[in-house]
mmCIF file with all atom_site columns, C-alpha atoms in Angstrom:
data_model
loop_
_atom_site.group_PDB
_atom_site.id
_atom_site.type_symbol
_atom_site.label_atom_id
_atom_site.label_alt_id
_atom_site.label_comp_id
_atom_site.label_asym_id
_atom_site.label_entity_id
_atom_site.label_seq_id
_atom_site.pdbx_PDB_ins_code
_atom_site.Cartn_x
_atom_site.Cartn_y
_atom_site.Cartn_z
_atom_site.occupancy
_atom_site.B_iso_or_equiv
_atom_site.pdbx_formal_charge
_atom_site.auth_seq_id
_atom_site.auth_comp_id
_atom_site.auth_asym_id
_atom_site.auth_atom_id
_atom_site.pdbx_PDB_model_num
ATOM 1   C CA . UNK A 1 1   ? -18.949 11.288  0.388   1.00 74.00 ? 63  UNK A CA 1
ATOM 2   C CA . UNK A 1 2   ? -17.473 15.084  0.776   1.00 87.00 ? 64  UNK A CA 1
ATOM 3   C CA . UNK A 1 3   ? -16.104 15.080  -3.082  1.00 88.00 ? 65  UNK A CA 1
ATOM 4   C CA . UNK A 1 4   ? -15.698 12.565  -5.961  1.00 90.00 ? 66  UNK A CA 1
ATOM 5   C CA . UNK A 1 5   ? -12.530 13.186  -8.084  1.00 92.00 ? 67  UNK A CA 1
ATOM 6   C CA . UNK A 1 6   ? -12.141 11.592  -12.226 1.00 93.00 ? 68  UNK A CA 1
ATOM 7   C CA . UNK A 1 7   ? -9.932  8.646   -12.120 1.00 93.00 ? 69  UNK A CA 1
ATOM 8   C CA . UNK A 1 8   ? -8.326  6.412   -14.414 1.00 91.00 ? 70  UNK A CA 1
ATOM 9   C CA . UNK A 1 9   ? -10.546 3.496   -14.176 1.00 90.00 ? 71  UNK A CA 1
ATOM 10  C CA . UNK A 1 10  ? -8.553  0.436   -16.076 1.00 89.00 ? 72  UNK A CA 1
ATOM 11  C CA . UNK A 1 11  ? -5.849  1.796   -12.918 1.00 87.00 ? 73  UNK A CA 1
ATOM 12  C CA . UNK A 1 12  ? -6.775  -1.181  -10.173 1.00 84.00 ? 74  UNK A CA 1
ATOM 13  C CA . UNK A 1 13  ? -5.195  0.718   -6.944  1.00 84.00 ? 75  UNK A CA 1
ATOM 14  C CA . UNK A 1 14  ? -3.126  -0.484  -4.612  1.00 83.00 ? 76  UNK A CA 1
ATOM 15  C CA . UNK A 1 15  ? -1.566  2.396   -3.240  1.00 81.00 ? 77  UNK A CA 1
ATOM 16  C CA . UNK A 1 16  ? -2.512  5.884   -3.135  1.00 82.00 ? 78  UNK A CA 1
ATOM 17  C CA . UNK A 1 17  ? -1.076  8.734   -1.491  1.00 82.00 ? 79  UNK A CA 1
ATOM 18  C CA . UNK A 1 18  ? -2.007  12.034  -1.356  1.00 84.00 ? 80  UNK A CA 1
ATOM 19  C CA . UNK A 1 19  ? 1.069   14.978  -1.591  1.00 81.00 ? 81  UNK A CA 1
ATOM 20  C CA . UNK A 1 20  ? 0.023   17.813  -1.632  1.00 82.00 ? 82  UNK A CA 1
ATOM 21  C CA . UNK A 1 21  ? -0.820  20.425  -4.577  1.00 86.00 ? 83  UNK A CA 1
ATOM 22  C CA . UNK A 1 22  ? -3.308  18.541  -5.747  1.00 90.00 ? 84  UNK A CA 1
ATOM 23  C CA . UNK A 1 23  ? -1.122  15.714  -6.566  1.00 89.00 ? 85  UNK A CA 1
ATOM 24  C CA . UNK A 1 24  ? -1.841  11.792  -5.833  1.00 88.00 ? 86  UNK A CA 1
ATOM 25  C CA . UNK A 1 25  ? 0.516   8.846   -6.047  1.00 86.00 ? 87  UNK A CA 1
ATOM 26  C CA . UNK A 1 26  ? -0.687  5.761   -7.199  1.00 85.00 ? 88  UNK A CA 1
ATOM 27  C CA . UNK A 1 27  ? 0.396   2.507   -7.524  1.00 85.00 ? 89  UNK A CA 1
ATOM 28  C CA . UNK A 1 28  ? -1.511  0.049   -9.488  1.00 83.00 ? 90  UNK A CA 1
ATOM 29  C CA . UNK A 1 29  ? -1.539  -3.597  -9.657  1.00 78.00 ? 91  UNK A CA 1
ATOM 30  C CA . UNK A 1 30  ? -2.463  -6.312  -12.115 1.00 75.00 ? 92  UNK A CA 1
ATOM 31  C CA . UNK A 1 31  ? -0.160  -8.858  -14.076 1.00 72.00 ? 93  UNK A CA 1
ATOM 32  C CA . UNK A 1 32  ? 1.386   -7.286  -16.876 1.00 72.00 ? 94  UNK A CA 1
ATOM 33  C CA . UNK A 1 33  ? -0.119  -4.017  -15.891 1.00 76.00 ? 95  UNK A CA 1
ATOM 34  C CA . UNK A 1 34  ? 1.453   -2.499  -12.549 1.00 77.00 ? 96  UNK A CA 1
ATOM 35  C CA . UNK A 1 35  ? 3.003   0.789   -12.345 1.00 81.00 ? 97  UNK A CA 1
ATOM 36  C CA . UNK A 1 36  ? 3.366   3.894   -10.456 1.00 84.00 ? 98  UNK A CA 1
ATOM 37  C CA . UNK A 1 37  ? 1.937   6.867   -11.174 1.00 86.00 ? 99  UNK A CA 1
ATOM 38  C CA . UNK A 1 38  ? 1.715   10.797  -10.217 1.00 87.00 ? 100 UNK A CA 1
ATOM 39  C CA . UNK A 1 39  ? -1.631  12.274  -10.695 1.00 91.00 ? 101 UNK A CA 1
ATOM 40  C CA . UNK A 1 40  ? -3.437  15.471  -10.932 1.00 94.00 ? 102 UNK A CA 1
ATOM 41  C CA . UNK A 1 41  ? -6.523  14.801  -8.370  1.00 94.00 ? 103 UNK A CA 1
ATOM 42  C CA . UNK A 1 42  ? -8.419  17.646  -10.430 1.00 95.00 ? 104 UNK A CA 1
ATOM 43  C CA . UNK A 1 43  ? -8.328  16.157  -13.419 1.00 95.00 ? 105 UNK A CA 1
ATOM 44  C CA . UNK A 1 44  ? -7.060  12.815  -13.350 1.00 93.00 ? 106 UNK A CA 1
ATOM 45  C CA . UNK A 1 45  ? -4.449  13.507  -15.758 1.00 92.00 ? 107 UNK A CA 1
ATOM 46  C CA . UNK A 1 46  ? -1.264  11.261  -15.256 1.00 89.00 ? 108 UNK A CA 1
ATOM 47  C CA . UNK A 1 47  ? 1.683   13.126  -15.293 1.00 87.00 ? 109 UNK A CA 1
ATOM 48  C CA . UNK A 1 48  ? 4.016   10.879  -14.588 1.00 76.00 ? 110 UNK A CA 1
ATOM 49  C CA . UNK A 1 49  ? 3.829   7.156   -15.338 1.00 77.00 ? 111 UNK A CA 1
ATOM 50  C CA . UNK A 1 50  ? 6.572   4.197   -14.405 1.00 73.00 ? 112 UNK A CA 1
ATOM 51  C CA . UNK A 1 51  ? 5.824   1.479   -16.251 1.00 69.00 ? 113 UNK A CA 1
ATOM 52  C CA . UNK A 1 52  ? 9.308   0.030   -17.152 1.00 52.00 ? 114 UNK A CA 1
ATOM 53  C CA . UNK A 1 53  ? 11.727  -3.194  -16.971 1.00 44.00 ? 115 UNK A CA 1
ATOM 54  C CA . UNK A 1 54  ? 10.930  -3.702  -13.580 1.00 50.00 ? 116 UNK A CA 1
ATOM 55  C CA . UNK A 1 55  ? 7.933   -4.688  -14.364 1.00 46.00 ? 117 UNK A CA 1
ATOM 56  C CA . UNK A 1 56  ? 8.671   -5.687  -17.798 1.00 46.00 ? 118 UNK A CA 1
ATOM 57  C CA . UNK A 1 57  ? 5.407   -7.188  -19.814 1.00 42.00 ? 119 UNK A CA 1
ATOM 58  C CA . UNK A 1 58  ? 8.580   -9.077  -22.184 1.00 36.00 ? 120 UNK A CA 1
ATOM 59  C CA . UNK A 1 59  ? 10.663  -10.007 -19.112 1.00 38.00 ? 121 UNK A CA 1
ATOM 60  C CA . UNK A 1 60  ? 10.841  -12.908 -16.892 1.00 35.00 ? 122 UNK A CA 1
ATOM 61  C CA . UNK A 1 61  ? 9.233   -10.200 -14.685 1.00 37.00 ? 123 UNK A CA 1
ATOM 62  C CA . UNK A 1 62  ? 5.858   -10.234 -16.266 1.00 34.00 ? 124 UNK A CA 1
ATOM 63  C CA . UNK A 1 63  ? 4.173   -11.887 -13.310 1.00 42.00 ? 125 UNK A CA 1
ATOM 64  C CA . UNK A 1 64  ? 5.040   -9.255  -10.776 1.00 52.00 ? 126 UNK A CA 1
ATOM 65  C CA . UNK A 1 65  ? 2.270   -7.279  -9.176  1.00 48.00 ? 127 UNK A CA 1
ATOM 66  C CA . UNK A 1 66  ? 2.638   -3.939  -7.800  1.00 55.00 ? 128 UNK A CA 1
ATOM 67  C CA . UNK A 1 67  ? 0.629   -3.763  -4.269  1.00 53.00 ? 129 UNK A CA 1
ATOM 68  C CA . UNK A 1 68  ? 1.056   -1.383  -1.174  1.00 58.00 ? 130 UNK A CA 1
ATOM 69  C CA . UNK A 1 69  ? 2.780   1.887   -1.337  1.00 61.00 ? 131 UNK A CA 1
ATOM 70  C CA . UNK A 1 70  ? 4.224   4.327   0.832   1.00 59.00 ? 132 UNK A CA 1
ATOM 71  C CA . UNK A 1 71  ? 6.254   7.497   1.452   1.00 67.00 ? 133 UNK A CA 1
ATOM 72  C CA . UNK A 1 72  ? 8.866   7.575   3.896   1.00 61.00 ? 134 UNK A CA 1
ATOM 73  C CA . UNK A 1 73  ? 11.451  9.838   2.466   1.00 69.00 ? 135 UNK A CA 1
ATOM 74  C CA . UNK A 1 74  ? 11.304  7.447   -1.009  1.00 79.00 ? 136 UNK A CA 1
ATOM 75  C CA . UNK A 1 75  ? 8.593   5.709   -2.743  1.00 84.00 ? 137 UNK A CA 1
ATOM 76  C CA . UNK A 1 76  ? 8.254   2.451   -1.271  1.00 87.00 ? 138 UNK A CA 1
ATOM 77  C CA . UNK A 1 77  ? 6.160   -0.480  -3.532  1.00 85.00 ? 139 UNK A CA 1
ATOM 78  C CA . UNK A 1 78  ? 5.755   -4.233  -2.131  1.00 86.00 ? 140 UNK A CA 1
ATOM 79  C CA . UNK A 1 79  ? 5.128   -6.625  -4.801  1.00 83.00 ? 141 UNK A CA 1
ATOM 80  C CA . UNK A 1 80  ? 1.922   -9.180  -4.240  1.00 84.00 ? 142 UNK A CA 1
ATOM 81  C CA . UNK A 1 81  ? 3.408   -12.713 -3.539  1.00 85.00 ? 143 UNK A CA 1
ATOM 82  C CA . UNK A 1 82  ? 6.519   -12.088 -3.108  1.00 86.00 ? 144 UNK A CA 1
ATOM 83  C CA . UNK A 1 83  ? 8.860   -10.812 -0.108  1.00 90.00 ? 145 UNK A CA 1
ATOM 84  C CA . UNK A 1 84  ? 10.384  -7.940  -2.878  1.00 89.00 ? 146 UNK A CA 1
ATOM 85  C CA . UNK A 1 85  ? 9.900   -4.327  -3.096  1.00 87.00 ? 147 UNK A CA 1
ATOM 86  C CA . UNK A 1 86  ? 11.149  -1.356  -5.219  1.00 85.00 ? 148 UNK A CA 1
ATOM 87  C CA . UNK A 1 87  ? 12.281  1.818   -4.008  1.00 86.00 ? 149 UNK A CA 1
ATOM 88  C CA . UNK A 1 88  ? 11.408  4.788   -6.434  1.00 84.00 ? 150 UNK A CA 1
ATOM 89  C CA . UNK A 1 89  ? 12.740  8.882   -6.193  1.00 84.00 ? 151 UNK A CA 1
ATOM 90  C CA . UNK A 1 90  ? 10.218  11.144  -4.346  1.00 82.00 ? 152 UNK A CA 1
ATOM 91  C CA . UNK A 1 91  ? 10.282  13.521  -7.578  1.00 83.00 ? 153 UNK A CA 1
ATOM 92  C CA . UNK A 1 92  ? 10.811  11.528  -10.885 1.00 84.00 ? 154 UNK A CA 1
ATOM 93  C CA . UNK A 1 93  ? 9.423   7.699   -9.920  1.00 82.00 ? 155 UNK A CA 1
ATOM 94  C CA . UNK A 1 94  ? 12.368  6.383   -11.494 1.00 83.00 ? 156 UNK A CA 1
ATOM 95  C CA . UNK A 1 95  ? 13.488  3.451   -9.899  1.00 83.00 ? 157 UNK A CA 1
ATOM 96  C CA . UNK A 1 96  ? 16.104  3.582   -7.400  1.00 85.00 ? 158 UNK A CA 1
ATOM 97  C CA . UNK A 1 97  ? 16.077  -0.187  -6.275  1.00 86.00 ? 159 UNK A CA 1
ATOM 98  C CA . UNK A 1 98  ? 14.757  -3.017  -4.898  1.00 88.00 ? 160 UNK A CA 1
ATOM 99  C CA . UNK A 1 99  ? 14.876  -4.324  -1.307  1.00 91.00 ? 161 UNK A CA 1
ATOM 100 C CA . UNK A 1 100 ? 13.642  -7.605  0.448   1.00 94.00 ? 162 UNK A CA 1
ATOM 101 C CA . UNK A 1 101 ? 11.463  -7.621  3.406   1.00 94.00 ? 163 UNK A CA 1
ATOM 102 C CA . UNK A 1 102 ? 10.400  -10.483 5.854   1.00 95.00 ? 164 UNK A CA 1
ATOM 103 C CA . UNK A 1 103 ? 6.913   -10.901 5.003   1.00 94.00 ? 165 UNK A CA 1
ATOM 104 C CA . UNK A 1 104 ? 5.801   -13.957 2.853   1.00 89.00 ? 166 UNK A CA 1
ATOM 105 C CA . UNK A 1 105 ? 3.726   -11.383 0.669   1.00 90.00 ? 167 UNK A CA 1
ATOM 106 C CA . UNK A 1 106 ? 3.311   -7.862  0.240   1.00 89.00 ? 168 UNK A CA 1
ATOM 107 C CA . UNK A 1 107 ? -0.307  -6.372  0.485   1.00 90.00 ? 169 UNK A CA 1
ATOM 108 C CA . UNK A 1 108 ? -0.195  -3.160  2.010   1.00 90.00 ? 170 UNK A CA 1
ATOM 109 C CA . UNK A 1 109 ? 1.864   -0.561  3.537   1.00 91.00 ? 171 UNK A CA 1
ATOM 110 C CA . UNK A 1 110 ? 2.164   2.679   6.010   1.00 92.00 ? 172 UNK A CA 1
ATOM 111 C CA . UNK A 1 111 ? 4.754   4.156   8.147   1.00 92.00 ? 173 UNK A CA 1
ATOM 112 C CA . UNK A 1 112 ? 4.194   6.197   11.851  1.00 94.00 ? 174 UNK A CA 1
ATOM 113 C CA . UNK A 1 113 ? 7.089   8.285   11.118  1.00 91.00 ? 175 UNK A CA 1
ATOM 114 C CA . UNK A 1 114 ? 9.467   5.626   13.111  1.00 94.00 ? 176 UNK A CA 1
ATOM 115 C CA . UNK A 1 115 ? 8.593   2.217   11.128  1.00 94.00 ? 177 UNK A CA 1
ATOM 116 C CA . UNK A 1 116 ? 7.586   1.033   7.776   1.00 93.00 ? 178 UNK A CA 1
ATOM 117 C CA . UNK A 1 117 ? 4.229   -1.219  8.764   1.00 95.00 ? 179 UNK A CA 1
ATOM 118 C CA . UNK A 1 118 ? 3.467   -3.676  6.396   1.00 95.00 ? 180 UNK A CA 1
ATOM 119 C CA . UNK A 1 119 ? 0.380   -6.507  5.448   1.00 95.00 ? 181 UNK A CA 1
ATOM 120 C CA . UNK A 1 120 ? 0.550   -10.037 3.806   1.00 96.00 ? 182 UNK A CA 1
ATOM 121 C CA . UNK A 1 121 ? -2.811  -10.701 3.504   1.00 96.00 ? 183 UNK A CA 1
ATOM 122 C CA . UNK A 1 122 ? -3.081  -12.391 6.352   1.00 98.00 ? 184 UNK A CA 1
ATOM 123 C CA . UNK A 1 123 ? -4.037  -11.184 10.477  1.00 98.00 ? 185 UNK A CA 1
ATOM 124 C CA . UNK A 1 124 ? -0.715  -9.640  10.992  1.00 98.00 ? 186 UNK A CA 1
ATOM 125 C CA . UNK A 1 125 ? 0.742   -6.544  10.541  1.00 98.00 ? 187 UNK A CA 1
ATOM 126 C CA . UNK A 1 126 ? 4.606   -6.553  10.355  1.00 98.00 ? 188 UNK A CA 1
ATOM 127 C CA . UNK A 1 127 ? 6.680   -3.333  11.809  1.00 98.00 ? 189 UNK A CA 1
ATOM 128 C CA . UNK A 1 128 ? 9.928   -2.712  9.535   1.00 96.00 ? 190 UNK A CA 1
ATOM 129 C CA . UNK A 1 129 ? 13.040  -0.795  10.015  1.00 94.00 ? 191 UNK A CA 1
ATOM 130 C CA . UNK A 1 130 ? 12.969  1.918   7.636   1.00 90.00 ? 192 UNK A CA 1
ATOM 131 C CA . UNK A 1 131 ? 16.438  1.805   6.635   1.00 90.00 ? 193 UNK A CA 1
ATOM 132 C CA . UNK A 1 132 ? 17.556  -2.055  5.929   1.00 93.00 ? 194 UNK A CA 1
ATOM 133 C CA . UNK A 1 133 ? 13.722  -3.736  6.085   1.00 94.00 ? 195 UNK A CA 1
ATOM 134 C CA . UNK A 1 134 ? 14.526  -5.780  9.246   1.00 96.00 ? 196 UNK A CA 1
ATOM 135 C CA . UNK A 1 135 ? 11.368  -6.713  11.552  1.00 98.00 ? 197 UNK A CA 1
ATOM 136 C CA . UNK A 1 136 ? 11.431  -4.951  14.351  1.00 98.00 ? 198 UNK A CA 1
ATOM 137 C CA . UNK A 1 137 ? 7.961   -6.582  15.716  1.00 98.00 ? 199 UNK A CA 1
ATOM 138 C CA . UNK A 1 138 ? 4.936   -7.801  14.606  1.00 98.00 ? 200 UNK A CA 1
ATOM 139 C CA . UNK A 1 139 ? 1.351   -7.779  16.120  1.00 99.00 ? 201 UNK A CA 1
ATOM 140 C CA . UNK A 1 140 ? -1.996  -10.181 15.601  1.00 99.00 ? 202 UNK A CA 1
ATOM 141 C CA . UNK A 1 141 ? -5.067  -7.950  14.701  1.00 99.00 ? 203 UNK A CA 1
ATOM 142 C CA . UNK A 1 142 ? -8.049  -8.989  16.721  1.00 99.00 ? 204 UNK A CA 1
ATOM 143 C CA . UNK A 1 143 ? -11.955 -7.860  16.777  1.00 99.00 ? 205 UNK A CA 1
ATOM 144 C CA . UNK A 1 144 ? -13.202 -9.636  19.840  1.00 98.00 ? 206 UNK A CA 1
ATOM 145 C CA . UNK A 1 145 ? -10.665 -12.146 20.265  1.00 98.00 ? 207 UNK A CA 1
ATOM 146 C CA . UNK A 1 146 ? -11.115 -13.022 16.924  1.00 98.00 ? 208 UNK A CA 1
ATOM 147 C CA . UNK A 1 147 ? -7.979  -12.511 13.889  1.00 99.00 ? 209 UNK A CA 1
ATOM 148 C CA . UNK A 1 148 ? -8.858  -10.418 11.254  1.00 99.00 ? 210 UNK A CA 1
ATOM 149 C CA . UNK A 1 149 ? -7.990  -11.943 8.092   1.00 98.00 ? 211 UNK A CA 1
ATOM 150 C CA . UNK A 1 150 ? -7.059  -10.523 4.512   1.00 98.00 ? 212 UNK A CA 1
ATOM 151 C CA . UNK A 1 151 ? -5.556  -7.248  5.937   1.00 98.00 ? 213 UNK A CA 1
ATOM 152 C CA . UNK A 1 152 ? -4.838  -5.385  2.863   1.00 93.00 ? 214 UNK A CA 1
ATOM 153 C CA . UNK A 1 153 ? -3.715  -1.558  2.311   1.00 92.00 ? 215 UNK A CA 1
ATOM 154 C CA . UNK A 1 154 ? -2.925  0.230   5.329   1.00 93.00 ? 216 UNK A CA 1
ATOM 155 C CA . UNK A 1 155 ? -2.767  4.276   6.263   1.00 93.00 ? 217 UNK A CA 1
ATOM 156 C CA . UNK A 1 156 ? -1.237  5.317   9.751   1.00 94.00 ? 218 UNK A CA 1
ATOM 157 C CA . UNK A 1 157 ? -4.384  8.063   11.001  1.00 96.00 ? 219 UNK A CA 1
ATOM 158 C CA . UNK A 1 158 ? -4.402  9.967   14.787  1.00 97.00 ? 220 UNK A CA 1
ATOM 159 C CA . UNK A 1 159 ? -2.544  7.124   15.965  1.00 98.00 ? 221 UNK A CA 1
ATOM 160 C CA . UNK A 1 160 ? -4.426  4.122   14.399  1.00 99.00 ? 222 UNK A CA 1
ATOM 161 C CA . UNK A 1 161 ? -3.381  1.958   11.840  1.00 98.00 ? 223 UNK A CA 1
ATOM 162 C CA . UNK A 1 162 ? -6.447  1.855   9.396   1.00 97.00 ? 224 UNK A CA 1
ATOM 163 C CA . UNK A 1 163 ? -6.798  -1.352  7.072   1.00 97.00 ? 225 UNK A CA 1
ATOM 164 C CA . UNK A 1 164 ? -9.239  -2.127  4.606   1.00 94.00 ? 226 UNK A CA 1
ATOM 165 C CA . UNK A 1 165 ? -10.020 -5.929  4.409   1.00 97.00 ? 227 UNK A CA 1
ATOM 166 C CA . UNK A 1 166 ? -9.957  -7.438  1.146   1.00 94.00 ? 228 UNK A CA 1
ATOM 167 C CA . UNK A 1 167 ? -13.411 -8.214  -0.279  1.00 92.00 ? 229 UNK A CA 1
ATOM 168 C CA . UNK A 1 168 ? -15.078 -6.443  2.303   1.00 94.00 ? 230 UNK A CA 1
ATOM 169 C CA . UNK A 1 169 ? -16.873 -2.640  2.060   1.00 94.00 ? 231 UNK A CA 1
ATOM 170 C CA . UNK A 1 170 ? -15.090 -1.835  5.765   1.00 96.00 ? 232 UNK A CA 1
ATOM 171 C CA . UNK A 1 171 ? -12.325 -0.429  6.952   1.00 97.00 ? 233 UNK A CA 1
ATOM 172 C CA . UNK A 1 172 ? -10.237 -2.092  10.564  1.00 99.00 ? 234 UNK A CA 1
ATOM 173 C CA . UNK A 1 173 ? -9.026  0.642   12.793  1.00 99.00 ? 235 UNK A CA 1
ATOM 174 C CA . UNK A 1 174 ? -6.452  -0.651  14.453  1.00 99.00 ? 236 UNK A CA 1
ATOM 175 C CA . UNK A 1 175 ? -4.305  -0.404  17.778  1.00 99.00 ? 237 UNK A CA 1
ATOM 176 C CA . UNK A 1 176 ? -0.402  -0.427  16.960  1.00 99.00 ? 238 UNK A CA 1
ATOM 177 C CA . UNK A 1 177 ? 0.031   -1.580  20.641  1.00 98.00 ? 239 UNK A CA 1
ATOM 178 C CA . UNK A 1 178 ? -1.552  -4.579  20.515  1.00 98.00 ? 240 UNK A CA 1
ATOM 179 C CA . UNK A 1 179 ? -3.328  -5.065  17.521  1.00 99.00 ? 241 UNK A CA 1
ATOM 180 C CA . UNK A 1 180 ? -6.920  -4.878  18.859  1.00 99.00 ? 242 UNK A CA 1
ATOM 181 C CA . UNK A 1 181 ? -9.510  -3.204  16.305  1.00 99.00 ? 243 UNK A CA 1
ATOM 182 C CA . UNK A 1 182 ? -10.594 -0.283  18.291  1.00 99.00 ? 244 UNK A CA 1
ATOM 183 C CA . UNK A 1 183 ? -13.303 0.548   15.218  1.00 99.00 ? 245 UNK A CA 1
ATOM 184 C CA . UNK A 1 184 ? -14.585 -0.173  11.946  1.00 98.00 ? 246 UNK A CA 1
ATOM 185 C CA . UNK A 1 185 ? -16.048 2.253   9.180   1.00 97.00 ? 247 UNK A CA 1
ATOM 186 C CA . UNK A 1 186 ? -18.231 0.598   7.228   1.00 95.00 ? 248 UNK A CA 1
ATOM 187 C CA . UNK A 1 187 ? -18.739 1.941   3.236   1.00 92.00 ? 249 UNK A CA 1
ATOM 188 C CA . UNK A 1 188 ? -21.505 0.005   2.489   1.00 89.00 ? 250 UNK A CA 1
ATOM 189 C CA . UNK A 1 189 ? -23.003 3.105   0.951   1.00 84.00 ? 251 UNK A CA 1
ATOM 190 C CA . UNK A 1 190 ? -20.356 3.343   -1.518  1.00 79.00 ? 252 UNK A CA 1
ATOM 191 C CA . UNK A 1 191 ? -21.033 0.224   -3.536  1.00 68.00 ? 253 UNK A CA 1
#
């Protein structure tokens, strides 16, 4: 551990982006409590909180659960247990619209500057067109020939896809070419 920062302990973080100038953008989940927020990294203070009608506590959308989050000229957020997502303005976090994706469930998002890459809680990663969210291709993630299930939030780091595995203290380092796990980051010491 190099450094620790304050954070809202009630925020069930699903996606996190560092955006420079000590600014974090965070997608949080929990039924009726999901949000998108801009946060001061140093203090943990929430500067902008988007928790509006589309997650609405009083509407039929109550069951929406914000999940994966990515910046690809605008912020994209997928919704758990649906094939839907939200588009947000990068500066104000105002809702710009919605989109549908081919995944049966929205868990995690990242991008490689060509594609949006998504996970659905299975061993599959989806490569999507960033303009219309159509599926370009998909890969199955395997470690020594065995499928790695429960792939959650994603990051694209130095030519690899990094995926945390739900309920494990590990991050799989994945080849975007063939889905092969090229290494693991074990984080048991953080517990």
